[in-house]
Amino acid sequence: MLYQKKPVSSKDFFVNYNNKIRSALKQNHFDELVKITKFLETNIKNKKKIFVCGNGGSAAVANHFMCDFNKGLKISSKNKLIPKIISLTNSVELITAISNDINFDEIFKFQLENYSDKNDILIVISCSGNSKNILKSIKYAKYKKLKIISFVGFGKNNLIYKSSDYYINLNIKNYGVCEDIFQSIMHMISQYLRFKYSK
């Protein structure tokens, strides 16, 4: 639970919320983020495609990830890094067509079938860790030998855990806090690389 007792004021609520954000990222998460950042940097240099997906608020983070890398990192690095980030949540037309004509569970997997190659990368962002469309995308990525990075909020799904090359579980059961941290993780990685390559 996010709150042990009902806040007596809006300020108490805000302070408590902020404290939860601050305490959710552990030291081992930062150690894993270092590895993830190096891995993404190497694969951007090697011109691998990086797919990212999520539902709801995590879909917004996925689209923001695509924006900050494809535009921001390219400009900041003066074209030394040219990311190929593809957000699988970006086309409402394609997502609704797949959902309507096939199944909502297929919205990410179907796109990976079209676009992905061996040794490309799939990044999944999921609060629950149990969304069927996320799990199907991971199964397909594993089958096609893509590398998998997983950011999970509060659900340890064994399929995600065992299939991922890199894995962070925040272990906090609050969608808002999880999505705030997912966004911060994206910004930490992108802004570090922008700083490193802007010199």
PDB file of C-alpha atoms in Angstrom:
ATOM      1  CA  MET A   1       0.000   0.000   0.000  1.00  0.00           C
ATOM      2  CA  LEU A   2       1.134   3.554  -0.704  1.00  0.00           C
ATOM      3  CA  TYR A   3      -0.214   5.021   2.506  1.00  0.00           C
ATOM      4  CA  GLN A   4      -0.143   3.587   6.014  1.00  0.00           C
ATOM      5  CA  LYS A   5      -2.698   6.118   7.231  1.00  0.00           C
ATOM      6  CA  LYS A   6      -4.918   8.729   5.668  1.00  0.00           C
ATOM      7  CA  PRO A   7      -3.027  12.032   5.218  1.00  0.00           C
ATOM      8  CA  VAL A   8      -4.437  14.858   7.302  1.00  0.00           C
ATOM      9  CA  SER A   9      -3.649  17.505   4.684  1.00  0.00           C
ATOM     10  CA  SER A  10      -2.760  17.824   1.020  1.00  0.00           C
ATOM     11  CA  LYS A  11       0.811  18.717   2.030  1.00  0.00           C
ATOM     12  CA  ASP A  12       1.127  15.474   4.015  1.00  0.00           C
ATOM     13  CA  PHE A  13      -0.162  13.608   0.986  1.00  0.00           C
ATOM     14  CA  PHE A  14       2.365  15.270  -1.331  1.00  0.00           C
ATOM     15  CA  VAL A  15       5.286  14.744   1.045  1.00  0.00           C
ATOM     16  CA  ASN A  16       4.370  11.077   1.521  1.00  0.00           C
ATOM     17  CA  TYR A  17       4.055  10.574  -2.237  1.00  0.00           C
ATOM     18  CA  ASN A  18       7.432  12.183  -2.851  1.00  0.00           C
ATOM     19  CA  ASN A  19       9.045  10.031  -0.155  1.00  0.00           C
ATOM     20  CA  LYS A  20       7.707   6.902  -1.861  1.00  0.00           C
ATOM     21  CA  ILE A  21       9.291   7.964  -5.143  1.00  0.00           C
ATOM     22  CA  ARG A  22      12.602   8.655  -3.431  1.00  0.00           C
ATOM     23  CA  SER A  23      12.668   5.323  -1.624  1.00  0.00           C
ATOM     24  CA  ALA A  24      11.526   3.136  -4.548  1.00  0.00           C
ATOM     25  CA  LEU A  25      14.826   3.217  -6.449  1.00  0.00           C
ATOM     26  CA  LYS A  26      17.338   1.029  -4.629  1.00  0.00           C
ATOM     27  CA  GLN A  27      21.103   0.812  -5.037  1.00  0.00           C
ATOM     28  CA  ASN A  28      20.842  -2.403  -7.047  1.00  0.00           C
ATOM     29  CA  HIS A  29      18.489  -0.627  -9.449  1.00  0.00           C
ATOM     30  CA  PHE A  30      21.179   1.958 -10.171  1.00  0.00           C
ATOM     31  CA  ASP A  31      23.730  -0.812 -10.710  1.00  0.00           C
ATOM     32  CA  GLU A  32      21.390  -2.404 -13.250  1.00  0.00           C
ATOM     33  CA  LEU A  33      20.743   0.979 -14.888  1.00  0.00           C
ATOM     34  CA  VAL A  34      24.485   1.368 -15.474  1.00  0.00           C
ATOM     35  CA  LYS A  35      24.504  -1.962 -17.313  1.00  0.00           C
ATOM     36  CA  ILE A  36      21.377  -1.081 -19.295  1.00  0.00           C
ATOM     37  CA  THR A  37      22.807   2.284 -20.322  1.00  0.00           C
ATOM     38  CA  LYS A  38      26.065   0.741 -21.569  1.00  0.00           C
ATOM     39  CA  PHE A  39      24.107  -1.939 -23.404  1.00  0.00           C
ATOM     40  CA  LEU A  40      21.854   0.593 -25.133  1.00  0.00           C
ATOM     41  CA  GLU A  41      24.806   2.825 -26.019  1.00  0.00           C
ATOM     42  CA  THR A  42      26.640  -0.088 -27.645  1.00  0.00           C
ATOM     43  CA  ASN A  43      23.607  -1.229 -29.592  1.00  0.00           C
ATOM     44  CA  ILE A  44      22.740   2.268 -30.784  1.00  0.00           C
ATOM     45  CA  LYS A  45      26.291   2.487 -32.153  1.00  0.00           C
ATOM     46  CA  ASN A  46      25.776  -0.901 -33.814  1.00  0.00           C
ATOM     47  CA  LYS A  47      22.581   0.424 -35.453  1.00  0.00           C
ATOM     48  CA  LYS A  48      20.270  -2.112 -33.809  1.00  0.00           C
ATOM     49  CA  LYS A  49      16.572  -1.354 -33.661  1.00  0.00           C
ATOM     50  CA  ILE A  50      15.209  -0.767 -30.166  1.00  0.00           C
ATOM     51  CA  PHE A  51      11.500  -1.439 -29.683  1.00  0.00           C
ATOM     52  CA  VAL A  52       9.652  -0.121 -26.636  1.00  0.00           C
ATOM     53  CA  CYS A  53       6.093  -0.803 -25.463  1.00  0.00           C
ATOM     54  CA  GLY A  54       3.704  -0.409 -22.553  1.00  0.00           C
ATOM     55  CA  ASN A  55       0.033   0.123 -21.730  1.00  0.00           C
ATOM     56  CA  GLY A  56      -1.703   3.207 -20.359  1.00  0.00           C
ATOM     57  CA  GLY A  57       0.738   5.550 -18.632  1.00  0.00           C
ATOM     58  CA  SER A  58       3.561   3.228 -19.626  1.00  0.00           C
ATOM     59  CA  ALA A  59       2.547   3.694 -23.270  1.00  0.00           C
ATOM     60  CA  ALA A  60       3.106   7.439 -22.795  1.00  0.00           C
ATOM     61  CA  VAL A  61       6.553   6.704 -21.336  1.00  0.00           C
ATOM     62  CA  ALA A  62       7.324   4.483 -24.351  1.00  0.00           C
ATOM     63  CA  ASN A  63       6.433   7.287 -26.765  1.00  0.00           C
ATOM     64  CA  HIS A  64       8.435   9.789 -24.717  1.00  0.00           C
ATOM     65  CA  PHE A  65      11.373   7.356 -24.778  1.00  0.00           C
ATOM     66  CA  MET A  66      11.211   7.339 -28.584  1.00  0.00           C
ATOM     67  CA  CYS A  67      11.101  11.153 -28.712  1.00  0.00           C
ATOM     68  CA  ASP A  68      13.940  11.860 -26.294  1.00  0.00           C
ATOM     69  CA  PHE A  69      16.281   9.359 -27.938  1.00  0.00           C
ATOM     70  CA  ASN A  70      15.494   9.776 -31.642  1.00  0.00           C
ATOM     71  CA  LYS A  71      15.469  13.570 -31.559  1.00  0.00           C
ATOM     72  CA  GLY A  72      17.192  14.672 -28.353  1.00  0.00           C
ATOM     73  CA  LEU A  73      20.108  12.252 -28.323  1.00  0.00           C
ATOM     74  CA  LYS A  74      20.756  12.620 -32.041  1.00  0.00           C
ATOM     75  CA  ILE A  75      20.961  16.421 -31.745  1.00  0.00           C
ATOM     76  CA  SER A  76      22.923  16.511 -28.467  1.00  0.00           C
ATOM     77  CA  SER A  77      25.504  14.034 -29.771  1.00  0.00           C
ATOM     78  CA  LYS A  78      25.901  16.006 -33.013  1.00  0.00           C
ATOM     79  CA  ASN A  79      24.916  12.854 -34.923  1.00  0.00           C
ATOM     80  CA  LYS A  80      27.551  10.710 -33.208  1.00  0.00           C
ATOM     81  CA  LEU A  81      24.656   8.581 -31.938  1.00  0.00           C
ATOM     82  CA  ILE A  82      21.671   8.021 -34.221  1.00  0.00           C
ATOM     83  CA  PRO A  83      19.130   5.897 -32.316  1.00  0.00           C
ATOM     84  CA  LYS A  84      16.588   3.700 -34.070  1.00  0.00           C
ATOM     85  CA  ILE A  85      13.879   3.657 -31.390  1.00  0.00           C
ATOM     86  CA  ILE A  86      10.469   2.339 -32.441  1.00  0.00           C
ATOM     87  CA  SER A  87       7.562   2.734 -30.034  1.00  0.00           C
ATOM     88  CA  LEU A  88       5.038  -0.039 -30.557  1.00  0.00           C
ATOM     89  CA  THR A  89       2.413   2.155 -28.863  1.00  0.00           C
ATOM     90  CA  ASN A  90       2.783   5.046 -31.290  1.00  0.00           C
ATOM     91  CA  SER A  91       0.142   4.307 -33.950  1.00  0.00           C
ATOM     92  CA  VAL A  92      -3.451   4.377 -32.723  1.00  0.00           C
ATOM     93  CA  GLU A  93      -4.508   3.409 -36.247  1.00  0.00           C
ATOM     94  CA  LEU A  94      -2.421   0.240 -36.296  1.00  0.00           C
ATOM     95  CA  ILE A  95      -3.176  -0.683 -32.683  1.00  0.00           C
ATOM     96  CA  THR A  96      -6.932  -0.368 -33.156  1.00  0.00           C
ATOM     97  CA  ALA A  97      -6.786  -2.290 -36.455  1.00  0.00           C
ATOM     98  CA  ILE A  98      -4.899  -5.170 -34.835  1.00  0.00           C
ATOM     99  CA  SER A  99      -7.215  -5.072 -31.809  1.00  0.00           C
ATOM    100  CA  ASN A 100     -10.368  -5.042 -33.913  1.00  0.00           C
ATOM    101  CA  ASP A 101      -9.377  -7.555 -36.579  1.00  0.00           C
ATOM    102  CA  ILE A 102      -7.149  -9.917 -34.582  1.00  0.00           C
ATOM    103  CA  ASN A 103      -6.881  -9.442 -30.809  1.00  0.00           C
ATOM    104  CA  PHE A 104      -5.717  -6.728 -28.395  1.00  0.00           C
ATOM    105  CA  ASP A 105      -3.245  -9.232 -26.941  1.00  0.00           C
ATOM    106  CA  GLU A 106      -1.424  -9.193 -30.308  1.00  0.00           C
ATOM    107  CA  ILE A 107      -0.813  -5.449 -30.670  1.00  0.00           C
ATOM    108  CA  PHE A 108       2.915  -5.546 -29.856  1.00  0.00           C
ATOM    109  CA  LYS A 109       3.799  -9.039 -31.083  1.00  0.00           C
ATOM    110  CA  PHE A 110       2.198  -8.390 -34.480  1.00  0.00           C
ATOM    111  CA  GLN A 111       4.397  -5.326 -35.020  1.00  0.00           C
ATOM    112  CA  LEU A 112       7.534  -7.159 -33.912  1.00  0.00           C
ATOM    113  CA  GLU A 113       6.790  -9.788 -36.553  1.00  0.00           C
ATOM    114  CA  ASN A 114       6.921  -7.021 -39.175  1.00  0.00           C
ATOM    115  CA  TYR A 115       9.901  -5.012 -38.004  1.00  0.00           C
ATOM    116  CA  SER A 116      12.293  -6.952 -35.788  1.00  0.00           C
ATOM    117  CA  ASP A 117      15.475  -8.855 -36.588  1.00  0.00           C
ATOM    118  CA  LYS A 118      17.676 -11.135 -34.512  1.00  0.00           C
ATOM    119  CA  ASN A 119      19.667  -9.254 -31.832  1.00  0.00           C
ATOM    120  CA  ASP A 120      17.404  -6.207 -31.939  1.00  0.00           C
ATOM    121  CA  ILE A 121      16.170  -5.048 -28.520  1.00  0.00           C
ATOM    122  CA  LEU A 122      12.736  -5.054 -26.893  1.00  0.00           C
ATOM    123  CA  ILE A 123      12.106  -2.787 -23.900  1.00  0.00           C
ATOM    124  CA  VAL A 124       8.909  -3.526 -21.990  1.00  0.00           C
ATOM    125  CA  ILE A 125       7.439  -1.140 -19.411  1.00  0.00           C
ATOM    126  CA  SER A 126       4.716  -2.638 -17.229  1.00  0.00           C
ATOM    127  CA  CYS A 127       3.354  -1.738 -13.802  1.00  0.00           C
ATOM    128  CA  SER A 128       1.525  -5.015 -13.231  1.00  0.00           C
ATOM    129  CA  GLY A 129       3.927  -7.281 -15.106  1.00  0.00           C
ATOM    130  CA  ASN A 130       0.939  -9.379 -16.181  1.00  0.00           C
ATOM    131  CA  SER A 131      -0.466  -7.692 -19.300  1.00  0.00           C
ATOM    132  CA  LYS A 132      -1.134 -10.323 -21.946  1.00  0.00           C
ATOM    133  CA  ASN A 133       0.098  -8.156 -24.811  1.00  0.00           C
ATOM    134  CA  ILE A 134       3.382  -7.571 -22.961  1.00  0.00           C
ATOM    135  CA  LEU A 135       3.817 -11.282 -22.232  1.00  0.00           C
ATOM    136  CA  LYS A 136       3.117 -12.222 -25.855  1.00  0.00           C
ATOM    137  CA  SER A 137       5.673  -9.708 -27.078  1.00  0.00           C
ATOM    138  CA  ILE A 138       8.267 -11.152 -24.707  1.00  0.00           C
ATOM    139  CA  LYS A 139       7.572 -14.732 -25.815  1.00  0.00           C
ATOM    140  CA  TYR A 140       7.970 -13.717 -29.433  1.00  0.00           C
ATOM    141  CA  ALA A 141      11.123 -11.687 -28.739  1.00  0.00           C
ATOM    142  CA  LYS A 142      12.668 -14.627 -26.906  1.00  0.00           C
ATOM    143  CA  TYR A 143      11.773 -16.974 -29.774  1.00  0.00           C
ATOM    144  CA  LYS A 144      13.294 -14.580 -32.356  1.00  0.00           C
ATOM    145  CA  LYS A 145      16.418 -14.039 -30.215  1.00  0.00           C
ATOM    146  CA  LEU A 146      15.888 -10.377 -29.445  1.00  0.00           C
ATOM    147  CA  LYS A 147      17.497  -8.955 -26.307  1.00  0.00           C
ATOM    148  CA  ILE A 148      14.960  -7.989 -23.641  1.00  0.00           C
ATOM    149  CA  ILE A 149      15.018  -5.160 -21.086  1.00  0.00           C
ATOM    150  CA  SER A 150      12.135  -5.110 -18.597  1.00  0.00           C
ATOM    151  CA  PHE A 151      10.971  -2.370 -16.239  1.00  0.00           C
ATOM    152  CA  VAL A 152       8.270  -3.740 -13.920  1.00  0.00           C
ATOM    153  CA  GLY A 153       6.342  -1.927 -11.201  1.00  0.00           C
ATOM    154  CA  PHE A 154       4.930  -4.386  -8.724  1.00  0.00           C
ATOM    155  CA  GLY A 155       4.386  -7.781 -10.263  1.00  0.00           C
ATOM    156  CA  LYS A 156       7.121 -10.376 -10.538  1.00  0.00           C
ATOM    157  CA  ASN A 157       6.013 -12.473 -13.483  1.00  0.00           C
ATOM    158  CA  ASN A 158       8.379 -15.405 -13.898  1.00  0.00           C
ATOM    159  CA  LEU A 159       8.179 -15.268 -17.693  1.00  0.00           C
ATOM    160  CA  ILE A 160       9.378 -11.665 -17.715  1.00  0.00           C
ATOM    161  CA  TYR A 161      12.017 -12.301 -15.069  1.00  0.00           C
ATOM    162  CA  LYS A 162      13.480 -15.396 -16.717  1.00  0.00           C
ATOM    163  CA  SER A 163      13.304 -14.030 -20.267  1.00  0.00           C
ATOM    164  CA  SER A 164      14.919 -10.656 -19.598  1.00  0.00           C
ATOM    165  CA  ASP A 165      18.570  -9.887 -20.183  1.00  0.00           C
ATOM    166  CA  TYR A 166      18.171  -6.845 -17.926  1.00  0.00           C
ATOM    167  CA  TYR A 167      15.404  -6.484 -15.345  1.00  0.00           C
ATOM    168  CA  ILE A 168      14.264  -3.936 -12.769  1.00  0.00           C
ATOM    169  CA  ASN A 169      11.259  -4.523 -10.496  1.00  0.00           C
ATOM    170  CA  LEU A 170      10.381  -1.495  -8.363  1.00  0.00           C
ATOM    171  CA  ASN A 171       8.222  -3.627  -6.057  1.00  0.00           C
ATOM    172  CA  ILE A 172       5.839  -0.821  -5.169  1.00  0.00           C
ATOM    173  CA  LYS A 173       2.114  -1.220  -5.731  1.00  0.00           C
ATOM    174  CA  ASN A 174       1.108   2.201  -6.978  1.00  0.00           C
ATOM    175  CA  TYR A 175       0.631   3.006 -10.639  1.00  0.00           C
ATOM    176  CA  GLY A 176       1.438   6.709 -10.322  1.00  0.00           C
ATOM    177  CA  VAL A 177       4.687   6.184  -8.442  1.00  0.00           C
ATOM    178  CA  CYS A 178       5.766   3.397 -10.819  1.00  0.00           C
ATOM    179  CA  GLU A 179       5.065   5.496 -13.900  1.00  0.00           C
ATOM    180  CA  ASP A 180       6.859   8.504 -12.404  1.00  0.00           C
ATOM    181  CA  ILE A 181       9.924   6.333 -11.875  1.00  0.00           C
ATOM    182  CA  PHE A 182       9.699   4.750 -15.338  1.00  0.00           C
ATOM    183  CA  GLN A 183       9.745   8.277 -16.762  1.00  0.00           C
ATOM    184  CA  SER A 184      12.688   9.222 -14.556  1.00  0.00           C
ATOM    185  CA  ILE A 185      14.609   6.114 -15.627  1.00  0.00           C
ATOM    186  CA  MET A 186      14.088   7.044 -19.263  1.00  0.00           C
ATOM    187  CA  HIS A 187      15.293  10.579 -18.581  1.00  0.00           C
ATOM    188  CA  MET A 188      18.320   9.420 -16.587  1.00  0.00           C
ATOM    189  CA  ILE A 189      19.507   7.172 -19.401  1.00  0.00           C
ATOM    190  CA  SER A 190      18.818   9.620 -22.224  1.00  0.00           C
ATOM    191  CA  GLN A 191      20.207  12.662 -20.418  1.00  0.00           C
ATOM    192  CA  TYR A 192      23.364  10.827 -19.343  1.00  0.00           C
ATOM    193  CA  LEU A 193      24.060   9.827 -22.947  1.00  0.00           C
ATOM    194  CA  ARG A 194      23.225  13.338 -24.146  1.00  0.00           C
ATOM    195  CA  PHE A 195      25.672  14.750 -21.581  1.00  0.00           C
ATOM    196  CA  LYS A 196      28.392  12.236 -22.491  1.00  0.00           C
ATOM    197  CA  TYR A 197      28.203  12.848 -26.232  1.00  0.00           C
ATOM    198  CA  SER A 198      27.620  16.596 -26.168  1.00  0.00           C
ATOM    199  CA  LYS A 199      31.249  17.273 -25.274  1.00  0.00           C
TER     200      LYS A 199
END
